[in-house]
JSON list of C-alpha atoms in Angstrom, two decimals:
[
{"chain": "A", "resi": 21, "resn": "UNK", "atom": "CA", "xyz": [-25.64, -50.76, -94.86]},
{"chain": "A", "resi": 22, "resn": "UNK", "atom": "CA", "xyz": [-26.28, -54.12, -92.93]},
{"chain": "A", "resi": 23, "resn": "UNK", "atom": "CA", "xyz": [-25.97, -57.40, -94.37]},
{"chain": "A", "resi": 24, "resn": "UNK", "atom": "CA", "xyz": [-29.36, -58.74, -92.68]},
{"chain": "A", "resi": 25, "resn": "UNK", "atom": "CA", "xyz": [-32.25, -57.73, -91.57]},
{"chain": "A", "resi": 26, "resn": "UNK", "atom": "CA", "xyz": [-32.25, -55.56, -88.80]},
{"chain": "A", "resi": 27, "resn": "UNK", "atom": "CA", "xyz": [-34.49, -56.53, -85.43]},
{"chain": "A", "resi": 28, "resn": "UNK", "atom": "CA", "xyz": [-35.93, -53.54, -83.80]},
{"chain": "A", "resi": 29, "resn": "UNK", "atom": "CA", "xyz": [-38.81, -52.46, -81.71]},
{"chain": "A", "resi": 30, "resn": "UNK", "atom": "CA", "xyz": [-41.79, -49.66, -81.64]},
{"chain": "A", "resi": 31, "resn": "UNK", "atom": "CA", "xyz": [-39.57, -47.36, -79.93]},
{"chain": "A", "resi": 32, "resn": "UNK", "atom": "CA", "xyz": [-36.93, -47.59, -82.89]},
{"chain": "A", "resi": 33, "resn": "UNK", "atom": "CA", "xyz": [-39.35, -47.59, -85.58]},
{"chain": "A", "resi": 34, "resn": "UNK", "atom": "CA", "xyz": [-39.07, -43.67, -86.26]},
{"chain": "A", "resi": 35, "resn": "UNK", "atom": "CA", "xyz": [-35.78, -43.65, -86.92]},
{"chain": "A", "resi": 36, "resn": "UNK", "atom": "CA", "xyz": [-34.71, -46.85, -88.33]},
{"chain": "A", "resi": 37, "resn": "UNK", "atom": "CA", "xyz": [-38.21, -47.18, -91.03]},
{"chain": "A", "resi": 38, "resn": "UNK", "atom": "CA", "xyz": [-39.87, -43.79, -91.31]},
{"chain": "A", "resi": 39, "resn": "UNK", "atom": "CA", "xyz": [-36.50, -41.95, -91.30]},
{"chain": "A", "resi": 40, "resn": "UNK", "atom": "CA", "xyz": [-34.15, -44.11, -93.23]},
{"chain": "A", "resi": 41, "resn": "UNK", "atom": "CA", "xyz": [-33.14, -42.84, -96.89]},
{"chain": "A", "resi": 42, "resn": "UNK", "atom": "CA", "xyz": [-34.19, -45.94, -98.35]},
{"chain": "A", "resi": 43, "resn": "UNK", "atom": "CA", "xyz": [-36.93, -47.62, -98.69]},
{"chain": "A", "resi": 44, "resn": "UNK", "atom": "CA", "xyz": [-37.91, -50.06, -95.71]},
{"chain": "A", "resi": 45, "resn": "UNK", "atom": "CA", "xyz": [-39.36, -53.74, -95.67]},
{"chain": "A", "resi": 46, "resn": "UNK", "atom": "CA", "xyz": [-40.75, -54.67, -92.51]},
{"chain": "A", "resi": 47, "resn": "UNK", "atom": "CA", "xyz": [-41.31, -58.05, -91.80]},
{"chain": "A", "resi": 48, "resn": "UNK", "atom": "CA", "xyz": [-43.91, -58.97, -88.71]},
{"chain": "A", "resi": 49, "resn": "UNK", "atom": "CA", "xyz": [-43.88, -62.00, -87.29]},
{"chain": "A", "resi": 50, "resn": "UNK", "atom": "CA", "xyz": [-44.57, -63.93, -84.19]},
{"chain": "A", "resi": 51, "resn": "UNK", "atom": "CA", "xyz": [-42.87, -66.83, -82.39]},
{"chain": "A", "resi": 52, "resn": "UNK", "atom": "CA", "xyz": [-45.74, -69.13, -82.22]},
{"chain": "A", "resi": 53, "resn": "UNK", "atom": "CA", "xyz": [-46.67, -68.29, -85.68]},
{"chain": "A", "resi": 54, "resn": "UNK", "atom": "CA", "xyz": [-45.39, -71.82, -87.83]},
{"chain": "A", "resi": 55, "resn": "UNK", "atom": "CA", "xyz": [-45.09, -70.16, -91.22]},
{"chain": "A", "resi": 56, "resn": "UNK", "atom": "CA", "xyz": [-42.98, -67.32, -89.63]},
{"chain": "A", "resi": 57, "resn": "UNK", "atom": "CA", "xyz": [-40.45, -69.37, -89.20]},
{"chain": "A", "resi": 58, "resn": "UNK", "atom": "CA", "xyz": [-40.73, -70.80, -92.66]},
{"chain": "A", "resi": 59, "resn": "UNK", "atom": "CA", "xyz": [-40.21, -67.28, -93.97]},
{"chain": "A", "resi": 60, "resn": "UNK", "atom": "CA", "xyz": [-37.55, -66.48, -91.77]},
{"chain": "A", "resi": 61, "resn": "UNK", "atom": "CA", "xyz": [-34.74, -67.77, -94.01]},
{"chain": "A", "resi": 62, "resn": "UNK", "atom": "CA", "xyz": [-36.03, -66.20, -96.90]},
{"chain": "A", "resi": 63, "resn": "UNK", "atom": "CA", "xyz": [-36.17, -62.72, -95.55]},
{"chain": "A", "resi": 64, "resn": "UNK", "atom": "CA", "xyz": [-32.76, -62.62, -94.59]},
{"chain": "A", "resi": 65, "resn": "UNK", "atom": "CA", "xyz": [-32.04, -63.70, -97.72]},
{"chain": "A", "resi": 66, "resn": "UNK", "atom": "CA", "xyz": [-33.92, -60.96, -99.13]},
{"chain": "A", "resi": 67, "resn": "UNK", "atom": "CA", "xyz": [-31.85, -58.81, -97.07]},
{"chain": "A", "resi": 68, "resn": "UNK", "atom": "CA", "xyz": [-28.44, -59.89, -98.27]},
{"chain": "A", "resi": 69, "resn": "UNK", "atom": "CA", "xyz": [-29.62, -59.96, -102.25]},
{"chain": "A", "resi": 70, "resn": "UNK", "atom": "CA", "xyz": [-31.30, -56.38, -101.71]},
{"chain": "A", "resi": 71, "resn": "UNK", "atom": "CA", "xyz": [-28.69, -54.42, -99.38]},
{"chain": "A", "resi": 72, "resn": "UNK", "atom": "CA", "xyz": [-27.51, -52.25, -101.79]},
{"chain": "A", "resi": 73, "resn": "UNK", "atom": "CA", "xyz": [-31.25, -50.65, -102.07]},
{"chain": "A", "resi": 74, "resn": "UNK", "atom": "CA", "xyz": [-33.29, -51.75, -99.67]},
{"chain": "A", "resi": 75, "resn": "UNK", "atom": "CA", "xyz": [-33.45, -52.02, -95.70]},
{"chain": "A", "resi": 76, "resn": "UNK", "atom": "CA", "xyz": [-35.22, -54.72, -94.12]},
{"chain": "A", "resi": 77, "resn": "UNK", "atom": "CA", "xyz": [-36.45, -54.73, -90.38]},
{"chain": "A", "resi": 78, "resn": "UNK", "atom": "CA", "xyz": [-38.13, -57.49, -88.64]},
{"chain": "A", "resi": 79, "resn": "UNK", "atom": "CA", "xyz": [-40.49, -56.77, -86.24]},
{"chain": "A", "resi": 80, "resn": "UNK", "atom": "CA", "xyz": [-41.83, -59.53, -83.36]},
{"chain": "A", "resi": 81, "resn": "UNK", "atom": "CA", "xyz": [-46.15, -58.64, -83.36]},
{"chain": "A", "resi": 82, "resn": "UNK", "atom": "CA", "xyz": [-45.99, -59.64, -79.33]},
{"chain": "A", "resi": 83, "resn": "UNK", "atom": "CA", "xyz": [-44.14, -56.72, -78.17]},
{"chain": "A", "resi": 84, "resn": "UNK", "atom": "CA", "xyz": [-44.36, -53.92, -80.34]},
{"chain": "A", "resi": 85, "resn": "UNK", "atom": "CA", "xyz": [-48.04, -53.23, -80.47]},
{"chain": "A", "resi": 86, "resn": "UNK", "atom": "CA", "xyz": [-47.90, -49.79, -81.70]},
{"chain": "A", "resi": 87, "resn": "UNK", "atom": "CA", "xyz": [-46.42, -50.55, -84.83]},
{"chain": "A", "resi": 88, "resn": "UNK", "atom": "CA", "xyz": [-48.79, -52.98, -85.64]},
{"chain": "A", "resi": 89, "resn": "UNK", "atom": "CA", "xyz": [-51.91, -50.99, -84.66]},
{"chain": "A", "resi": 90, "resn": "UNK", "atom": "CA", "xyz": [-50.66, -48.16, -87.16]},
{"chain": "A", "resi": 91, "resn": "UNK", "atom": "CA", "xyz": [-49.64, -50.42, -90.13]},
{"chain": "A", "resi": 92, "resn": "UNK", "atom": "CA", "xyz": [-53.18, -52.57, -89.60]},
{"chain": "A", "resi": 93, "resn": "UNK", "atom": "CA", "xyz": [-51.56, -56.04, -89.02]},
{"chain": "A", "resi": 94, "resn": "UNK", "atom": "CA", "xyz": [-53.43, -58.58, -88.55]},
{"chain": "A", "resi": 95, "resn": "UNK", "atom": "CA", "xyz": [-52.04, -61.74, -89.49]},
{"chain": "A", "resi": 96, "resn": "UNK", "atom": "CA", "xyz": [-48.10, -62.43, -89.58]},
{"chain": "A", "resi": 97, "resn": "UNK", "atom": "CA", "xyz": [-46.69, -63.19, -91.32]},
{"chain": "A", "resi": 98, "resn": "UNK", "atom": "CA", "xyz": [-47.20, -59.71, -92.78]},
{"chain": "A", "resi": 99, "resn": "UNK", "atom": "CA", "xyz": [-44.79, -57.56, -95.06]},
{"chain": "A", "resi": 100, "resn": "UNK", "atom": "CA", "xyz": [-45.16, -53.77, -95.31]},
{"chain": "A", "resi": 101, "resn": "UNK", "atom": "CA", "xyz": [-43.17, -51.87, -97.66]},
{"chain": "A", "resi": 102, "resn": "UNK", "atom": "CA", "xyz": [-42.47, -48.50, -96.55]},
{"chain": "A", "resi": 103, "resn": "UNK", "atom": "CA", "xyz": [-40.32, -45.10, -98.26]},
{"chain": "A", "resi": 104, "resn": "UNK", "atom": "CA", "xyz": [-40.02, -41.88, -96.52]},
{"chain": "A", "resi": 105, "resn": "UNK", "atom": "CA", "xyz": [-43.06, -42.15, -94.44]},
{"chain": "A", "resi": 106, "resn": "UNK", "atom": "CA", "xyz": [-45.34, -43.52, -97.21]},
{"chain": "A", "resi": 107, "resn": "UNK", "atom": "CA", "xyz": [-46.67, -46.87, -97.07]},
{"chain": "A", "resi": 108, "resn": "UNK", "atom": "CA", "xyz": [-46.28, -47.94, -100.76]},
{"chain": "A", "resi": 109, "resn": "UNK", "atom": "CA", "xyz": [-47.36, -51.94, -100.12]},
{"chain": "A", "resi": 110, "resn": "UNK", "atom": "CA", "xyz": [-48.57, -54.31, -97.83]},
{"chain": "A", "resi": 111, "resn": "UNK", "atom": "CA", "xyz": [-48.71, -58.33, -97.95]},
{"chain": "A", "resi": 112, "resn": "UNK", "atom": "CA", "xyz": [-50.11, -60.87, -95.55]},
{"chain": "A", "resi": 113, "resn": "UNK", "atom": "CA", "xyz": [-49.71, -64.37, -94.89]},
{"chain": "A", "resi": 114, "resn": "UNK", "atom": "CA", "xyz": [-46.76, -66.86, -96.16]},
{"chain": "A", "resi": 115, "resn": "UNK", "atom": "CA", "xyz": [-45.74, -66.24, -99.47]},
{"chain": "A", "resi": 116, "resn": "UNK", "atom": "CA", "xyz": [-42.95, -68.49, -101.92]},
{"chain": "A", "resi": 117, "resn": "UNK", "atom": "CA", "xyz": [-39.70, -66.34, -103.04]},
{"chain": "A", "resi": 118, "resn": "UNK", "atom": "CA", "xyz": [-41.16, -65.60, -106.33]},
{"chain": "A", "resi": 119, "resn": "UNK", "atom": "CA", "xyz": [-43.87, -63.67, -105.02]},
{"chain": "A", "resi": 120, "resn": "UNK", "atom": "CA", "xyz": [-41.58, -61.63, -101.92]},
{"chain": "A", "resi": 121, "resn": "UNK", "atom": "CA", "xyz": [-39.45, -60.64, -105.32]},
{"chain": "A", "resi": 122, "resn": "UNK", "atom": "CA", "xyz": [-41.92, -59.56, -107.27]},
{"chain": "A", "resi": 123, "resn": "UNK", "atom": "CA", "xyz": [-43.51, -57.68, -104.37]},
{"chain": "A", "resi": 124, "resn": "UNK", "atom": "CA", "xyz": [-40.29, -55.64, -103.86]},
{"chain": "A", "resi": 125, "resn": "UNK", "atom": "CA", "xyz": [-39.41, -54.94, -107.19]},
{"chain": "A", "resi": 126, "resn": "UNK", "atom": "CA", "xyz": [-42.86, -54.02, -108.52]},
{"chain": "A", "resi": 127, "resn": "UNK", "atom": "CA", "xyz": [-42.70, -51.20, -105.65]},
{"chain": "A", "resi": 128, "resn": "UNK", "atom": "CA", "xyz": [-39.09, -50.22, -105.85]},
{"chain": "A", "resi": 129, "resn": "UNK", "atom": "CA", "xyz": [-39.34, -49.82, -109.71]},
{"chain": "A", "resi": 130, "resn": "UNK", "atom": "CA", "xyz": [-42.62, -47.31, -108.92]},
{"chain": "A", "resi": 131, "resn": "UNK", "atom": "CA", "xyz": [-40.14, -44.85, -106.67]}
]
């Protein structure tokens, strides 16, 4: 299990989100976008603390237009939270610690 979040592209999406055994945060993001980079920090972060149950992928908007056609992005920063091809929650815009936290664990706790 990684200690970080994992960067990947549409091509990997299959097999490291809809695939993986455990449930899957994907974070999407953009380099012009300011607040991005606030969050940045604070999703690896979030990958670190939740490692032991949770896989989180970061995913640049720019390049990987597939992904974010079929998960309906349209602002980043955006958060989707996904489990064995389900989509079981989706956030967008910047959002403080307390909120990412209680975002995971309100859908991890329902699985």
């Amino acid at each position: 299990m990684s200690k970080g979040a994992i960067v990947i592209n549409d091509s990997e999406f299959e097999t490291e989100v809809l695939k993986a055994e455990e449930p899957v945060l994907v974070y999407f993001w953009a380099t012009w976008c300011g607040p991005c980079q606030l969050m940045s920090a604070l999703v690896n972060a979030t990958a670190k603390e939740y490692s032991d149950r949770l896989k989180v992928i970061k995913m640049e908007v720019d390049p990987n237009p597939v992904t974010v056609k079929q998960y309906k992005v349209e602002g980043v920063p955006a958060f989707r939270l996904i489990h064995k091809n389900k989509l079981l929650g989706a956030t967008e815009g910047a959002i403080g610690k307390e909120k990412l936290l209680n975002f995971i664990n309100t859908h991890l706790e329902q699985n």
